[in-house]
C-alpha cells in the first residue's frame, strides 16, 4: 500500500501497529471513510487557536476540534500534543461517528493528563473511535472517574493508560453508564 499522509503531517517513523496495519496508515483509512478532517496541536506557534483545517492552523485543544467537527469527521491529534483534564467533561465526545486519532509512537504520542479530582473525559455520542492516545493520572490523589461512556459503539484502540503517581487511585477508571452496547477496548 503506498504511504499517504494527511496534509502537513510530520511523519516520525513507523512501528506502532493495530491489527497488523501501521497506525498512521490505519488512521488514513479511517479518515477517508467520510467527513472532514481537523487538526489539534498544543504546540502550534502562538497562543491562539487557528481554524483547525491544517497542522499549521491547528486547534490548541481537543475540545475545540470536537466543537468544530460534525458527525463522521476525523480529528488528528499531533504527536507531542499535551493537554490537562482539569474539570468534569473537559473533553466531551458529543458527535456521533467522530474519530479521534493520535499521531506518533511511544512517548511521542498525544498525552492527556488528569490534574483535578473532578477531571472527566465523556463519551456521549454513539460510534466514537479513539486511537493512539496516552492518558496519565498524576498530581492528584484520586479521580472519581477518568472516563464516563454513555453511548453505544465506543471503540478505544491502541491507547495507553498510566498512573503517574503512586498515591493516585482512580475510583472508577472507565464508567459505562446506562444500557449501552458494544463498548470495545482493544490493544490498550
Short mmCIF file of C-alpha atoms in Angstrom, two decimals:
data_model
loop_
_atom_site.label_atom_id
_atom_site.label_comp_id
_atom_site.label_asym_id
_atom_site.label_seq_id
_atom_site.Cartn_x
_atom_site.Cartn_y
_atom_site.Cartn_z
CA UNK A 1 0.00 0.00 0.00
CA UNK A 2 1.50 3.38 -0.91
CA UNK A 3 2.20 5.66 2.02
CA UNK A 4 -0.12 8.65 2.12
CA UNK A 5 -0.18 11.20 4.90
CA UNK A 6 -2.64 13.92 5.91
CA UNK A 7 -1.71 17.33 4.52
CA UNK A 8 1.12 18.77 6.59
CA UNK A 9 1.74 15.56 8.55
CA UNK A 10 5.12 15.39 10.29
CA UNK A 11 5.90 11.67 9.85
CA UNK A 12 8.12 10.41 12.66
CA UNK A 13 8.59 6.80 11.56
CA UNK A 14 6.74 3.53 11.65
CA UNK A 15 6.44 0.96 14.37
CA UNK A 16 3.13 1.04 16.18
CA UNK A 17 0.57 -1.26 14.63
CA UNK A 18 -3.03 -2.13 15.34
CA UNK A 19 -4.37 -5.33 13.78
CA UNK A 20 -1.10 -5.54 11.76
CA UNK A 21 -1.78 -2.24 9.98
CA UNK A 22 0.61 0.59 10.90
CA UNK A 23 -1.32 3.12 12.97
CA UNK A 24 -0.86 6.07 10.62
CA UNK A 25 -2.00 4.09 7.59
CA UNK A 26 -4.95 2.77 9.63
CA UNK A 27 -5.80 6.34 10.63
CA UNK A 28 -5.78 7.40 7.00
CA UNK A 29 -8.02 4.50 6.01
CA UNK A 30 -10.50 5.52 8.72
CA UNK A 31 -10.24 9.20 7.83
CA UNK A 32 -11.05 8.55 4.17
CA UNK A 33 -14.36 6.93 5.04
CA UNK A 34 -16.31 10.20 5.25
CA UNK A 35 -16.43 13.63 6.80
CA UNK A 36 -13.98 16.47 7.25
CA UNK A 37 -10.54 16.32 8.83
CA UNK A 38 -9.49 18.54 11.74
CA UNK A 39 -6.10 19.04 13.43
CA UNK A 40 -5.17 19.60 17.09
CA UNK A 41 -1.70 20.55 18.31
CA UNK A 42 -0.96 22.26 21.64
CA UNK A 43 2.48 23.14 20.26
CA UNK A 44 1.15 25.31 17.45
CA UNK A 45 3.03 28.63 17.24
CA UNK A 46 1.26 31.47 19.04
CA UNK A 47 -1.24 31.47 21.87
CA UNK A 48 -4.46 31.39 19.85
CA UNK A 49 -6.06 28.50 18.03
CA UNK A 50 -6.34 28.57 14.29
CA UNK A 51 -9.12 27.29 12.07
CA UNK A 52 -8.15 23.64 12.68
CA UNK A 53 -8.07 22.78 8.98
CA UNK A 54 -4.30 22.08 8.79
CA UNK A 55 -1.36 21.41 11.10
CA UNK A 56 -0.19 25.00 10.61
CA UNK A 57 -3.50 26.39 11.85
CA UNK A 58 -4.39 23.61 14.31
CA UNK A 59 -6.71 23.97 17.26
CA UNK A 60 -4.88 24.10 20.61
CA UNK A 61 -7.34 21.86 22.49
CA UNK A 62 -9.14 18.69 21.54
CA UNK A 63 -12.47 20.13 22.69
CA UNK A 64 -12.12 22.93 20.13
CA UNK A 65 -11.74 20.26 17.45
CA UNK A 66 -14.76 18.35 18.74
CA UNK A 67 -16.83 21.54 18.84
CA UNK A 68 -15.93 22.35 15.21
CA UNK A 69 -16.48 18.80 13.97
CA UNK A 70 -19.65 17.35 12.52
CA UNK A 71 -20.80 13.76 12.94
CA UNK A 72 -18.50 11.44 10.98
CA UNK A 73 -15.48 13.78 10.99
CA UNK A 74 -11.92 12.82 11.93
CA UNK A 75 -9.66 14.72 14.31
CA UNK A 76 -5.91 14.10 14.17
CA UNK A 77 -4.01 14.99 17.36
CA UNK A 78 -0.31 15.90 16.98
CA UNK A 79 2.42 13.60 18.20
CA UNK A 80 3.61 15.90 21.01
CA UNK A 81 0.23 17.37 21.97
CA UNK A 82 -0.20 17.76 25.75
CA UNK A 83 -3.46 18.69 27.46
CA UNK A 84 -4.73 18.68 31.05
CA UNK A 85 -8.05 17.15 32.10
CA UNK A 86 -8.88 19.53 34.92
CA UNK A 87 -12.68 19.52 35.14
CA UNK A 88 -15.72 17.33 34.59
CA UNK A 89 -16.36 16.99 30.88
CA UNK A 90 -13.12 18.78 29.95
CA UNK A 91 -13.24 16.60 26.85
CA UNK A 92 -16.74 15.62 25.76
CA UNK A 93 -17.06 13.48 22.64
CA UNK A 94 -20.53 14.61 21.63
CA UNK A 95 -20.58 13.99 17.86
CA UNK A 96 -21.74 10.62 16.51
CA UNK A 97 -19.22 8.78 14.36
CA UNK A 98 -16.34 11.02 15.45
CA UNK A 99 -12.82 9.60 15.07
CA UNK A 100 -10.04 10.96 17.30
CA UNK A 101 -6.67 9.64 16.21
CA UNK A 102 -3.30 10.38 17.79
CA UNK A 103 -0.22 10.63 15.59
CA UNK A 104 3.14 9.28 16.73
CA UNK A 105 4.62 6.32 18.55
CA UNK A 106 5.93 5.60 22.04
CA UNK A 107 6.44 8.76 24.10
CA UNK A 108 5.81 10.89 21.02
CA UNK A 109 2.05 10.39 21.15
CA UNK A 110 -0.59 12.87 22.35
CA UNK A 111 -0.82 12.94 26.16
CA UNK A 112 -3.85 13.84 28.28
CA UNK A 113 -3.05 14.31 31.99
CA UNK A 114 -5.61 14.32 34.80
CA UNK A 115 -4.84 17.25 37.11
CA UNK A 116 -8.01 17.56 39.22
CA UNK A 117 -10.19 15.15 41.17
CA UNK A 118 -13.26 16.06 39.11
CA UNK A 119 -11.46 15.66 35.76
CA UNK A 120 -13.51 13.52 33.38
CA UNK A 121 -13.42 12.52 29.70
CA UNK A 122 -17.02 11.96 28.48
CA UNK A 123 -18.28 9.96 25.51
CA UNK A 124 -21.92 10.97 24.98
CA UNK A 125 -22.39 10.16 21.27
CA UNK A 126 -22.55 6.81 19.50
CA UNK A 127 -19.85 5.33 17.25
CA UNK A 128 -16.92 7.31 18.67
CA UNK A 129 -13.49 5.89 17.76
CA UNK A 130 -10.46 6.89 19.90
CA UNK A 131 -7.00 5.68 18.90
CA UNK A 132 -3.33 6.02 19.87
CA UNK A 133 -3.57 8.48 22.78
CA UNK A 134 -1.87 8.40 26.20
CA UNK A 135 -3.88 9.04 29.39
CA UNK A 136 -1.96 9.83 32.60
CA UNK A 137 -3.23 10.38 36.14
CA UNK A 138 -0.80 12.42 38.22
CA UNK A 139 -0.54 15.40 40.52
CA UNK A 140 -3.66 14.50 42.49
CA UNK A 141 -4.59 11.78 44.94
CA UNK A 142 -7.80 10.45 43.38
CA UNK A 143 -10.16 10.85 40.46
CA UNK A 144 -13.79 9.89 40.81
CA UNK A 145 -13.95 8.54 37.26
CA UNK A 146 -11.49 9.14 34.45
CA UNK A 147 -13.90 8.23 31.65
CA UNK A 148 -17.68 8.10 31.52
CA UNK A 149 -19.21 6.39 28.46
CA UNK A 150 -22.96 6.86 27.97
CA UNK A 151 -23.41 5.92 24.29
CA UNK A 152 -23.28 2.80 22.14
CA UNK A 153 -20.38 1.62 20.00
CA UNK A 154 -17.46 3.46 21.61
CA UNK A 155 -14.15 1.95 20.48
CA UNK A 156 -10.80 2.64 22.19
CA UNK A 157 -7.80 1.23 20.29
CA UNK A 158 -4.06 1.33 20.93
CA UNK A 159 -4.22 3.84 23.79
CA UNK A 160 -2.10 3.80 26.92
CA UNK A 161 -3.50 4.36 30.39
CA UNK A 162 -0.96 5.00 33.14
CA UNK A 163 -0.90 6.10 36.72
CA UNK A 164 1.82 8.68 37.17
CA UNK A 165 1.87 8.89 40.98
CA UNK A 166 1.94 6.03 43.46
CA UNK A 167 -0.84 7.55 45.56
CA UNK A 168 -3.10 8.24 42.56
CA UNK A 169 -6.07 5.91 42.54
CA UNK A 170 -9.00 6.38 40.18
CA UNK A 171 -12.09 5.21 42.00
CA UNK A 172 -13.52 4.18 38.65
CA UNK A 173 -11.28 4.15 35.58
CA UNK A 174 -13.92 3.79 32.85
CA UNK A 175 -17.56 4.00 33.85
CA UNK A 176 -20.15 2.57 31.49
CA UNK A 177 -23.42 4.34 32.33
CA UNK A 178 -26.81 3.01 31.30
CA UNK A 179 -27.61 0.12 28.99
CA UNK A 180 -25.04 0.84 26.31
CA UNK A 181 -23.97 -1.74 23.77
CA UNK A 182 -20.68 -2.73 22.17
CA UNK A 183 -18.05 -0.82 24.15
CA UNK A 184 -14.79 -2.05 22.62
CA UNK A 185 -11.36 -1.75 24.26
CA UNK A 186 -8.57 -3.20 22.04
CA UNK A 187 -4.77 -3.31 22.33
CA UNK A 188 -4.61 -0.78 25.17
#
